[in-house]
CSV table of N, CA and C in Angstrom, one decimal:
chain,number,residue,atom,x,y,z
A,14,MET,N,9.9,-121.6,69.9
A,14,MET,CA,8.7,-121.6,69.0
A,14,MET,C,7.9,-120.3,69.4
A,15,GLU,N,7.4,-119.7,68.4
A,15,GLU,CA,6.6,-118.4,68.6
A,15,GLU,C,5.2,-118.7,68.3
A,16,ILE,N,4.3,-118.2,69.1
A,16,ILE,CA,2.8,-118.3,68.9
A,16,ILE,C,2.2,-117.0,69.0
A,17,LYS,N,1.4,-116.7,67.9
A,17,LYS,CA,0.7,-115.4,67.9
A,17,LYS,C,-0.5,-115.4,68.8
A,18,ILE,N,-0.7,-114.3,69.5
A,18,ILE,CA,-1.9,-114.2,70.4
A,18,ILE,C,-2.5,-112.8,70.2
A,19,LYS,N,-3.8,-112.8,70.2
A,19,LYS,CA,-4.5,-111.5,70.1
A,19,LYS,C,-5.3,-111.4,71.4
A,20,TYR,N,-5.1,-110.3,72.2
A,20,TYR,CA,-5.9,-110.1,73.4
A,20,TYR,C,-7.2,-109.4,73.0
A,21,LEU,N,-8.3,-110.0,73.4
A,21,LEU,CA,-9.6,-109.4,73.1
A,21,LEU,C,-10.2,-108.7,74.3
A,22,SER,N,-9.3,-108.5,75.4
A,22,SER,CA,-9.7,-107.8,76.5
A,22,SER,C,-8.4,-107.1,77.1
A,23,ASP,N,-8.6,-105.9,77.5
A,23,ASP,CA,-7.4,-105.2,78.1
A,23,ASP,C,-7.5,-105.2,79.6
A,24,LYS,N,-8.4,-106.0,80.1
A,24,LYS,CA,-8.6,-106.1,81.6
A,24,LYS,C,-8.0,-107.4,82.2
A,25,ILE,N,-7.5,-108.3,81.3
A,25,ILE,CA,-6.8,-109.5,81.9
A,25,ILE,C,-5.3,-109.3,81.7
A,26,GLU,N,-4.6,-110.0,82.6
A,26,GLU,CA,-3.1,-110.1,82.6
A,26,GLU,C,-2.7,-110.8,81.3
A,27,LYS,N,-1.5,-110.5,80.8
A,27,LYS,CA,-1.0,-111.2,79.7
A,27,LYS,C,-0.5,-112.6,80.1
A,28,LEU,N,-0.6,-113.5,79.1
A,28,LEU,CA,-0.2,-114.9,79.4
A,28,LEU,C,1.3,-114.9,79.8
A,29,ARG,N,1.6,-115.9,80.7
A,29,ARG,CA,3.0,-116.0,81.1
A,29,ARG,C,3.1,-117.4,81.9
A,30,TYR,N,4.3,-117.9,81.8
A,30,TYR,CA,4.7,-119.1,82.6
A,30,TYR,C,4.9,-118.6,84.0
A,31,ILE,N,4.6,-119.5,85.0
A,31,ILE,CA,5.0,-119.2,86.3
A,31,ILE,C,6.3,-120.0,86.6
A,32,ASP,N,7.4,-119.3,86.5
A,32,ASP,CA,8.7,-120.0,86.6
A,32,ASP,C,8.8,-120.9,87.7
A,33,GLY,N,9.3,-122.1,87.5
A,33,GLY,CA,9.7,-123.1,88.5
A,33,GLY,C,8.5,-123.8,89.1
A,34,LYS,N,7.2,-123.5,88.7
A,34,LYS,CA,6.1,-124.1,89.2
A,34,LYS,C,5.4,-125.1,88.3
A,35,SER,N,5.2,-124.7,87.0
A,35,SER,CA,4.5,-125.6,86.0
A,35,SER,C,4.8,-125.1,84.6
A,36,ASP,N,4.6,-126.0,83.7
A,36,ASP,CA,4.7,-125.5,82.3
A,36,ASP,C,3.3,-125.3,81.7
A,37,TRP,N,2.2,-125.5,82.5
A,37,TRP,CA,0.9,-125.1,82.2
A,37,TRP,C,0.7,-123.6,82.3
A,38,ILE,N,-0.1,-123.0,81.5
A,38,ILE,CA,-0.3,-121.5,81.6
A,38,ILE,C,-1.7,-121.2,82.0
A,39,ASP,N,-1.9,-120.3,83.0
A,39,ASP,CA,-3.2,-120.0,83.5
A,39,ASP,C,-4.0,-119.1,82.5
A,40,LEU,N,-5.3,-119.3,82.5
A,40,LEU,CA,-6.2,-118.5,81.7
A,40,LEU,C,-7.1,-117.8,82.6
A,41,ARG,N,-7.6,-116.6,82.3
A,41,ARG,CA,-8.4,-115.8,83.2
A,41,ARG,C,-9.7,-115.4,82.6
A,42,SER,N,-10.7,-115.2,83.4
A,42,SER,CA,-12.0,-114.8,83.0
A,42,SER,C,-11.9,-113.4,82.4
A,43,ALA,N,-12.5,-113.1,81.3
A,43,ALA,CA,-12.4,-111.8,80.6
A,43,ALA,C,-13.6,-111.0,81.0
A,44,GLU,N,-14.5,-111.5,81.8
A,44,GLU,CA,-15.7,-110.7,82.2
A,44,GLU,C,-16.2,-111.2,83.6
A,45,ASP,N,-16.9,-110.3,84.3
A,45,ASP,CA,-17.6,-110.7,85.5
A,45,ASP,C,-18.7,-111.7,85.2
A,46,VAL,N,-18.8,-112.8,85.9
A,46,VAL,CA,-19.8,-113.8,85.7
A,46,VAL,C,-20.6,-114.1,87.0
A,47,VAL,N,-21.9,-114.0,87.0
A,47,VAL,CA,-22.7,-114.5,88.1
A,47,VAL,C,-23.5,-115.6,87.6
A,48,LEU,N,-23.4,-116.8,88.4
A,48,LEU,CA,-24.1,-118.0,88.0
A,48,LEU,C,-24.9,-118.5,89.2
A,49,LYS,N,-26.1,-119.0,89.0
A,49,LYS,CA,-26.9,-119.6,90.0
A,49,LYS,C,-26.6,-121.1,89.8
A,50,ALA,N,-26.8,-121.9,90.9
A,50,ALA,CA,-26.7,-123.3,90.9
A,50,ALA,C,-27.5,-123.9,89.7
A,51,GLY,N,-26.9,-124.7,88.9
A,51,GLY,CA,-27.6,-125.4,87.8
A,51,GLY,C,-27.5,-124.6,86.5
A,52,GLU,N,-26.9,-123.4,86.5
A,52,GLU,CA,-26.7,-122.7,85.2
A,52,GLU,C,-25.5,-123.0,84.5
A,53,PHE,N,-25.5,-122.9,83.1
A,53,PHE,CA,-24.4,-123.1,82.2
A,53,PHE,C,-24.0,-121.8,81.6
A,54,LYS,N,-22.7,-121.6,81.3
A,54,LYS,CA,-22.2,-120.4,80.7
A,54,LYS,C,-20.9,-120.7,80.0
A,55,LEU,N,-20.7,-120.1,78.8
A,55,LEU,CA,-19.4,-120.1,78.2
A,55,LEU,C,-18.7,-118.8,78.7
A,56,ILE,N,-17.7,-119.0,79.4
A,56,ILE,CA,-16.9,-117.9,80.0
A,56,ILE,C,-15.8,-117.5,79.0
A,57,PRO,N,-15.9,-116.3,78.5
A,57,PRO,CA,-14.8,-115.8,77.6
A,57,PRO,C,-13.5,-115.6,78.3
A,58,LEU,N,-12.4,-116.1,77.7
A,58,LEU,CA,-11.1,-116.0,78.2
A,58,LEU,C,-10.2,-114.9,77.7
A,59,GLY,N,-10.8,-114.1,76.8
A,59,GLY,CA,-10.1,-112.9,76.4
A,59,GLY,C,-9.0,-113.0,75.4
A,60,ILE,N,-8.8,-114.2,74.8
A,60,ILE,CA,-7.7,-114.4,73.9
A,60,ILE,C,-8.1,-115.1,72.6
A,61,ALA,N,-7.5,-114.9,71.5
A,61,ALA,CA,-7.5,-115.7,70.3
A,61,ALA,C,-6.1,-116.0,70.0
A,62,VAL,N,-5.9,-117.3,69.5
A,62,VAL,CA,-4.5,-117.7,69.4
A,62,VAL,C,-4.3,-118.4,68.0
A,63,ALA,N,-3.2,-118.2,67.4
A,63,ALA,CA,-2.9,-118.9,66.1
A,63,ALA,C,-1.8,-120.0,66.5
A,64,LEU,N,-2.3,-121.2,66.8
A,64,LEU,CA,-1.3,-122.3,67.1
A,64,LEU,C,-0.6,-122.7,65.9
A,65,PRO,N,0.6,-123.2,66.0
A,65,PRO,CA,1.4,-123.7,64.8
A,65,PRO,C,0.7,-124.9,64.2
A,66,LYS,N,0.9,-125.1,63.0
A,66,LYS,CA,0.4,-126.3,62.3
A,66,LYS,C,0.9,-127.5,63.0
A,67,GLY,N,0.0,-128.5,63.2
A,67,GLY,CA,0.4,-129.7,63.9
A,67,GLY,C,0.3,-129.7,65.4
A,68,TYR,N,-0.3,-128.6,66.0
A,68,TYR,CA,-0.4,-128.5,67.4
A,68,TYR,C,-1.8,-128.2,67.9
A,69,GLU,N,-2.1,-128.5,69.1
A,69,GLU,CA,-3.4,-128.3,69.7
A,69,GLU,C,-3.2,-127.9,71.2
A,70,ALA,N,-4.1,-127.1,71.7
A,70,ALA,CA,-4.1,-126.7,73.1
A,70,ALA,C,-5.1,-127.5,73.9
A,71,HIS,N,-4.8,-128.0,75.1
A,71,HIS,CA,-5.7,-128.7,76.0
A,71,HIS,C,-6.0,-127.7,77.1
A,72,VAL,N,-7.3,-127.3,77.3
A,72,VAL,CA,-7.7,-126.4,78.3
A,72,VAL,C,-8.5,-127.2,79.4
A,73,VAL,N,-8.0,-127.1,80.6
A,73,VAL,CA,-8.6,-127.8,81.7
A,73,VAL,C,-8.7,-126.8,82.9
A,74,PRO,N,-9.6,-127.2,83.9
A,74,PRO,CA,-9.7,-126.4,85.1
A,74,PRO,C,-8.4,-126.4,85.9
A,75,ARG,N,-8.2,-125.3,86.7
A,75,ARG,CA,-7.1,-125.3,87.6
A,75,ARG,C,-7.5,-126.2,88.8
A,76,SER,N,-6.5,-126.7,89.6
A,76,SER,CA,-6.9,-127.6,90.7
A,76,SER,C,-7.8,-126.9,91.7
A,77,SER,N,-7.8,-125.6,91.8
A,77,SER,CA,-8.6,-124.8,92.8
A,77,SER,C,-9.9,-124.3,92.2
A,78,THR,N,-10.2,-124.6,91.0
A,78,THR,CA,-11.4,-124.0,90.3
A,78,THR,C,-12.7,-124.4,91.0
A,79,PHE,N,-12.8,-125.7,91.2
A,79,PHE,CA,-14.1,-126.2,91.8
A,79,PHE,C,-14.2,-125.7,93.2
A,80,LYS,N,-13.1,-125.8,94.0
A,80,LYS,CA,-13.2,-125.3,95.4
A,80,LYS,C,-13.5,-123.8,95.5
A,81,ASN,N,-12.9,-123.0,94.6
A,81,ASN,CA,-13.1,-121.6,94.7
A,81,ASN,C,-14.5,-121.1,94.2
A,82,TRP,N,-14.9,-121.7,93.1
A,82,TRP,CA,-16.1,-121.2,92.4
A,82,TRP,C,-17.3,-122.2,92.2
A,83,GLY,N,-17.1,-123.4,92.5
A,83,GLY,CA,-18.1,-124.4,92.4
A,83,GLY,C,-18.6,-124.6,91.0
A,84,ILE,N,-17.7,-124.5,90.0
A,84,ILE,CA,-18.0,-124.8,88.6
A,84,ILE,C,-17.2,-126.0,88.1
A,85,LEU,N,-17.9,-126.7,87.2
A,85,LEU,CA,-17.3,-127.8,86.5
A,85,LEU,C,-17.1,-127.4,85.0
A,86,GLN,N,-16.0,-127.8,84.4
A,86,GLN,CA,-15.9,-127.6,83.0
A,86,GLN,C,-16.7,-128.7,82.3
A,87,THR,N,-17.7,-128.3,81.5
A,87,THR,CA,-18.6,-129.3,81.0
A,87,THR,C,-18.0,-130.3,79.9
A,88,ASN,N,-17.0,-129.9,79.2
A,88,ASN,CA,-16.3,-130.8,78.3
A,88,ASN,C,-15.1,-131.5,78.9
A,89,SER,N,-14.9,-131.4,80.2
A,89,SER,CA,-13.8,-132.0,80.9
A,89,SER,C,-12.4,-131.5,80.5
A,90,CYS,N,-12.1,-131.6,79.2
A,90,CYS,CA,-10.9,-131.1,78.7
A,90,CYS,C,-11.3,-130.5,77.3
A,91,GLY,N,-11.0,-129.2,77.2
A,91,GLY,CA,-11.3,-128.6,75.9
A,91,GLY,C,-10.1,-128.7,75.0
A,92,ILE,N,-10.3,-129.2,73.7
A,92,ILE,CA,-9.3,-129.3,72.8
A,92,ILE,C,-9.5,-128.2,71.7
A,93,ILE,N,-8.4,-127.4,71.5
A,93,ILE,CA,-8.5,-126.3,70.5
A,93,ILE,C,-7.4,-126.6,69.5
A,94,ASP,N,-7.8,-126.9,68.3
A,94,ASP,CA,-6.7,-127.2,67.3
A,94,ASP,C,-6.3,-125.9,66.5
A,95,GLU,N,-5.4,-126.1,65.6
A,95,GLU,CA,-4.8,-124.9,64.9
A,95,GLU,C,-5.7,-124.3,63.9
A,96,SER,N,-6.9,-124.9,63.6
A,96,SER,CA,-7.8,-124.3,62.7
A,96,SER,C,-8.7,-123.3,63.3
A,97,TYR,N,-8.7,-123.2,64.7
A,97,TYR,CA,-9.5,-122.2,65.4
A,97,TYR,C,-8.5,-121.1,65.7
A,98,CYS,N,-8.3,-120.2,64.6
A,98,CYS,CA,-7.2,-119.3,64.7
A,98,CYS,C,-7.5,-117.9,64.2
A,99,GLY,N,-8.8,-117.6,64.0
A,99,GLY,CA,-9.2,-116.3,63.5
A,99,GLY,C,-9.2,-115.2,64.6
A,100,ASP,N,-9.2,-113.9,64.1
A,100,ASP,CA,-9.2,-112.8,65.0
A,100,ASP,C,-10.3,-112.8,66.1
A,101,ASN,N,-11.4,-113.4,65.8
A,101,ASN,CA,-12.5,-113.4,66.7
A,101,ASN,C,-12.8,-114.8,67.3
A,102,ASP,N,-11.9,-115.8,67.1
A,102,ASP,CA,-12.0,-117.1,67.6
A,102,ASP,C,-11.6,-117.1,69.1
A,103,GLN,N,-12.4,-116.5,69.9
A,103,GLN,CA,-12.0,-116.4,71.3
A,103,GLN,C,-12.1,-117.7,72.0
A,104,TRP,N,-11.1,-118.0,72.8
A,104,TRP,CA,-11.1,-119.2,73.7
A,104,TRP,C,-12.2,-119.0,74.8
A,105,MET,N,-12.9,-120.1,75.1
A,105,MET,CA,-14.0,-120.0,76.1
A,105,MET,C,-13.8,-121.2,77.0
A,106,MET,N,-14.4,-121.1,78.2
A,106,MET,CA,-14.5,-122.2,79.1
A,106,MET,C,-16.0,-122.5,79.4
A,107,PRO,N,-16.5,-123.6,78.9
A,107,PRO,CA,-17.9,-124.0,79.1
A,107,PRO,C,-18.0,-124.5,80.6
A,108,VAL,N,-18.9,-123.9,81.4
A,108,VAL,CA,-19.0,-124.3,82.8
A,108,VAL,C,-20.4,-124.5,83.2
A,109,TYR,N,-20.6,-125.4,84.2
A,109,TYR,CA,-21.8,-125.7,84.9
A,109,TYR,C,-21.6,-125.4,86.4
A,110,ALA,N,-22.5,-124.5,86.9
A,110,ALA,CA,-22.3,-124.2,88.4
A,110,ALA,C,-23.1,-125.2,89.2
A,111,VAL,N,-22.5,-125.7,90.3
A,111,VAL,CA,-23.1,-126.6,91.2
A,111,VAL,C,-23.6,-125.8,92.4
A,112,ARG,N,-23.2,-124.5,92.6
A,112,ARG,CA,-23.7,-123.6,93.6
A,112,ARG,C,-23.7,-122.2,93.1
A,113,ASP,N,-24.4,-121.3,93.7
A,113,ASP,CA,-24.4,-119.9,93.3
A,113,ASP,C,-22.9,-119.4,93.5
A,114,THR,N,-22.5,-118.7,92.5
A,114,THR,CA,-21.1,-118.2,92.5
A,114,THR,C,-20.9,-116.9,91.7
A,115,GLU,N,-19.8,-116.3,92.0
A,115,GLU,CA,-19.4,-115.1,91.2
A,115,GLU,C,-17.9,-115.2,90.8
A,116,ILE,N,-17.7,-115.0,89.5
A,116,ILE,CA,-16.3,-115.0,89.0
A,116,ILE,C,-16.0,-113.6,88.5
A,117,HIS,N,-14.9,-113.1,88.8
A,117,HIS,CA,-14.6,-111.7,88.4
A,117,HIS,C,-13.5,-111.7,87.3
A,118,VAL,N,-13.5,-110.6,86.6
A,118,VAL,CA,-12.5,-110.3,85.6
A,118,VAL,C,-11.1,-110.6,86.2
A,119,ASN,N,-10.3,-111.3,85.4
A,119,ASN,CA,-8.9,-111.6,85.8
A,119,ASN,C,-8.8,-112.8,86.7
A,120,ASP,N,-9.9,-113.4,87.2
A,120,ASP,CA,-9.7,-114.6,88.0
A,120,ASP,C,-9.2,-115.7,87.2
A,121,ARG,N,-8.2,-116.4,87.7
A,121,ARG,CA,-7.6,-117.5,87.0
A,121,ARG,C,-8.5,-118.8,87.2
A,122,ILE,N,-9.2,-119.1,86.2
A,122,ILE,CA,-10.2,-120.2,86.3
A,122,ILE,C,-9.8,-121.5,85.6
A,123,CYS,N,-8.9,-121.4,84.6
A,123,CYS,CA,-8.4,-122.6,83.9
A,123,CYS,C,-7.0,-122.4,83.5
A,124,GLN,N,-6.5,-123.5,82.8
A,124,GLN,CA,-5.1,-123.5,82.4
A,124,GLN,C,-5.0,-124.3,81.1
A,125,PHE,N,-3.9,-124.0,80.4
A,125,PHE,CA,-3.7,-124.8,79.1
A,125,PHE,C,-2.3,-125.2,78.9
A,126,ARG,N,-2.1,-126.1,78.0
A,126,ARG,CA,-0.8,-126.6,77.6
A,126,ARG,C,-0.9,-127.0,76.1
A,127,ILE,N,0.1,-126.8,75.4
A,127,ILE,CA,0.2,-127.1,74.0
A,127,ILE,C,0.8,-128.4,73.7
A,128,PHE,N,0.2,-129.2,72.9
A,128,PHE,CA,0.7,-130.6,72.5
A,128,PHE,C,0.8,-130.7,71.0
A,129,GLU,N,1.7,-131.5,70.6
A,129,GLU,CA,1.9,-131.9,69.2
A,129,GLU,C,0.8,-132.9,68.9
A,130,HIS,N,0.2,-132.8,67.7
A,130,HIS,CA,-0.8,-133.8,67.3
A,130,HIS,C,-0.3,-135.2,67.4
A,131,GLN,N,-1.1,-136.1,67.8
A,131,GLN,CA,-0.8,-137.5,67.8
A,131,GLN,C,-0.5,-138.1,66.4
A,132,LYS,N,0.5,-138.9,66.3
A,132,LYS,CA,0.9,-139.5,65.0
A,132,LYS,C,-0.2,-140.5,64.7
A,133,ALA,N,-0.4,-140.7,63.4
A,133,ALA,CA,-1.4,-141.7,62.9
A,133,ALA,C,-0.9,-143.1,63.2
A,134,PHE,N,-1.9,-143.9,63.6
A,134,PHE,CA,-1.6,-145.3,63.9
A,134,PHE,C,-2.5,-146.2,63.0
A,135,GLU,N,-2.0,-147.5,62.8
A,135,GLU,CA,-2.8,-148.5,62.1
A,135,GLU,C,-3.3,-149.5,63.2
A,136,PHE,N,-4.6,-149.8,63.2
A,136,PHE,CA,-5.1,-150.7,64.1
A,136,PHE,C,-5.2,-152.1,63.5
A,137,THR,N,-4.7,-153.1,64.2
A,137,THR,CA,-4.7,-154.5,63.7
A,137,THR,C,-5.6,-155.3,64.7
A,138,GLU,N,-6.6,-155.9,64.1
A,138,GLU,CA,-7.5,-156.7,65.0
A,138,GLU,C,-6.9,-158.0,65.3
A,139,THR,N,-7.1,-158.5,66.6
A,139,THR,CA,-6.5,-159.7,67.1
A,139,THR,C,-7.5,-160.3,68.1
A,140,ASP,N,-7.4,-161.7,68.2
A,140,ASP,CA,-8.2,-162.4,69.3
A,140,ASP,C,-7.5,-162.4,70.6
A,141,HIS,N,-6.2,-162.2,70.6
A,141,HIS,CA,-5.4,-162.2,71.9
A,141,HIS,C,-4.3,-161.1,71.8
A,142,LEU,N,-4.2,-160.4,72.9
A,142,LEU,CA,-3.2,-159.3,73.0
A,142,LEU,C,-1.8,-159.8,73.4
A,143,GLY,N,-1.8,-161.0,74.1
A,143,GLY,CA,-0.5,-161.6,74.5
A,143,GLY,C,0.1,-161.0,75.7
A,144,ASN,N,-0.7,-160.4,76.6
A,144,ASN,CA,-0.3,-159.8,77.8
A,144,ASN,C,-1.1,-160.4,79.0
A,145,GLU,N,-0.5,-160.3,80.2
A,145,GLU,CA,-1.3,-160.7,81.4
A,145,GLU,C,-2.3,-159.6,81.8
A,146,ASP,N,-3.5,-160.1,82.2
A,146,ASP,CA,-4.5,-159.2,82.7
A,146,ASP,C,-4.1,-158.5,84.0
A,147,ARG,N,-4.5,-157.2,84.1
A,147,ARG,CA,-4.2,-156.5,85.4
A,147,ARG,C,-5.3,-156.6,86.4
A,148,GLY,N,-6.5,-157.1,86.1
A,148,GLY,CA,-7.5,-157.2,87.0
A,148,GLY,C,-8.7,-156.4,86.8
A,149,GLY,N,-8.8,-155.7,85.6
A,149,GLY,CA,-10.0,-155.0,85.3
A,149,GLY,C,-9.9,-153.5,85.6
A,150,PHE,N,-10.8,-152.7,85.0
A,150,PHE,CA,-10.8,-151.3,85.2
A,150,PHE,C,-11.0,-150.9,86.7
A,151,GLY,N,-10.1,-150.1,87.2
A,151,GLY,CA,-10.2,-149.7,88.6
A,151,GLY,C,-9.7,-150.7,89.6
A,152,SER,N,-8.8,-151.5,89.1
A,152,SER,CA,-8.3,-152.7,90.0
A,152,SER,C,-7.1,-152.3,90.9
A,153,THR,N,-6.6,-151.1,90.8
A,153,THR,CA,-5.4,-150.8,91.6
A,153,THR,C,-5.7,-150.4,93.0
A,154,GLY,N,-7.0,-150.3,93.4
A,154,GLY,CA,-7.4,-150.0,94.8
A,154,GLY,C,-7.5,-148.6,95.1
A,155,LYS,N,-7.7,-148.3,96.4
A,155,LYS,CA,-8.0,-146.9,96.8
A,155,LYS,C,-6.7,-146.2,97.4
A,156,ASN,N,-5.8,-147.0,97.8
A,156,ASN,CA,-4.6,-146.4,98.5
A,156,ASN,C,-3.3,-146.5,97.6
């Protein structure tokens, strides 16, 4: 499957898979960012993408993002559907800084994966699901 991508920055590395490690693709900051604790910023990722019809991208932080920069992605998981596909529809990462931090151009701050849209379901109301209870939310313990 082919996906069209427009780079809006010539300062970031091109998208690529890291062979043998993951099928998620790293995204990079397209500008230098300085944040004080408590500040919010939309960090530009330097790309616009035309996803195929019926697909969406899920953008999430990398496992090291909080440790390295002390930022949280404010929408937890960013969902970008195929309608966000114009030349200037730049992908962004909305972040909140919990400490003073500096992010530099080309730093790998988040990652994405492409998913097919969920099929449509019909919901049927019932008084009983017919299954045994597991013990409630968070019931599997700590270990």
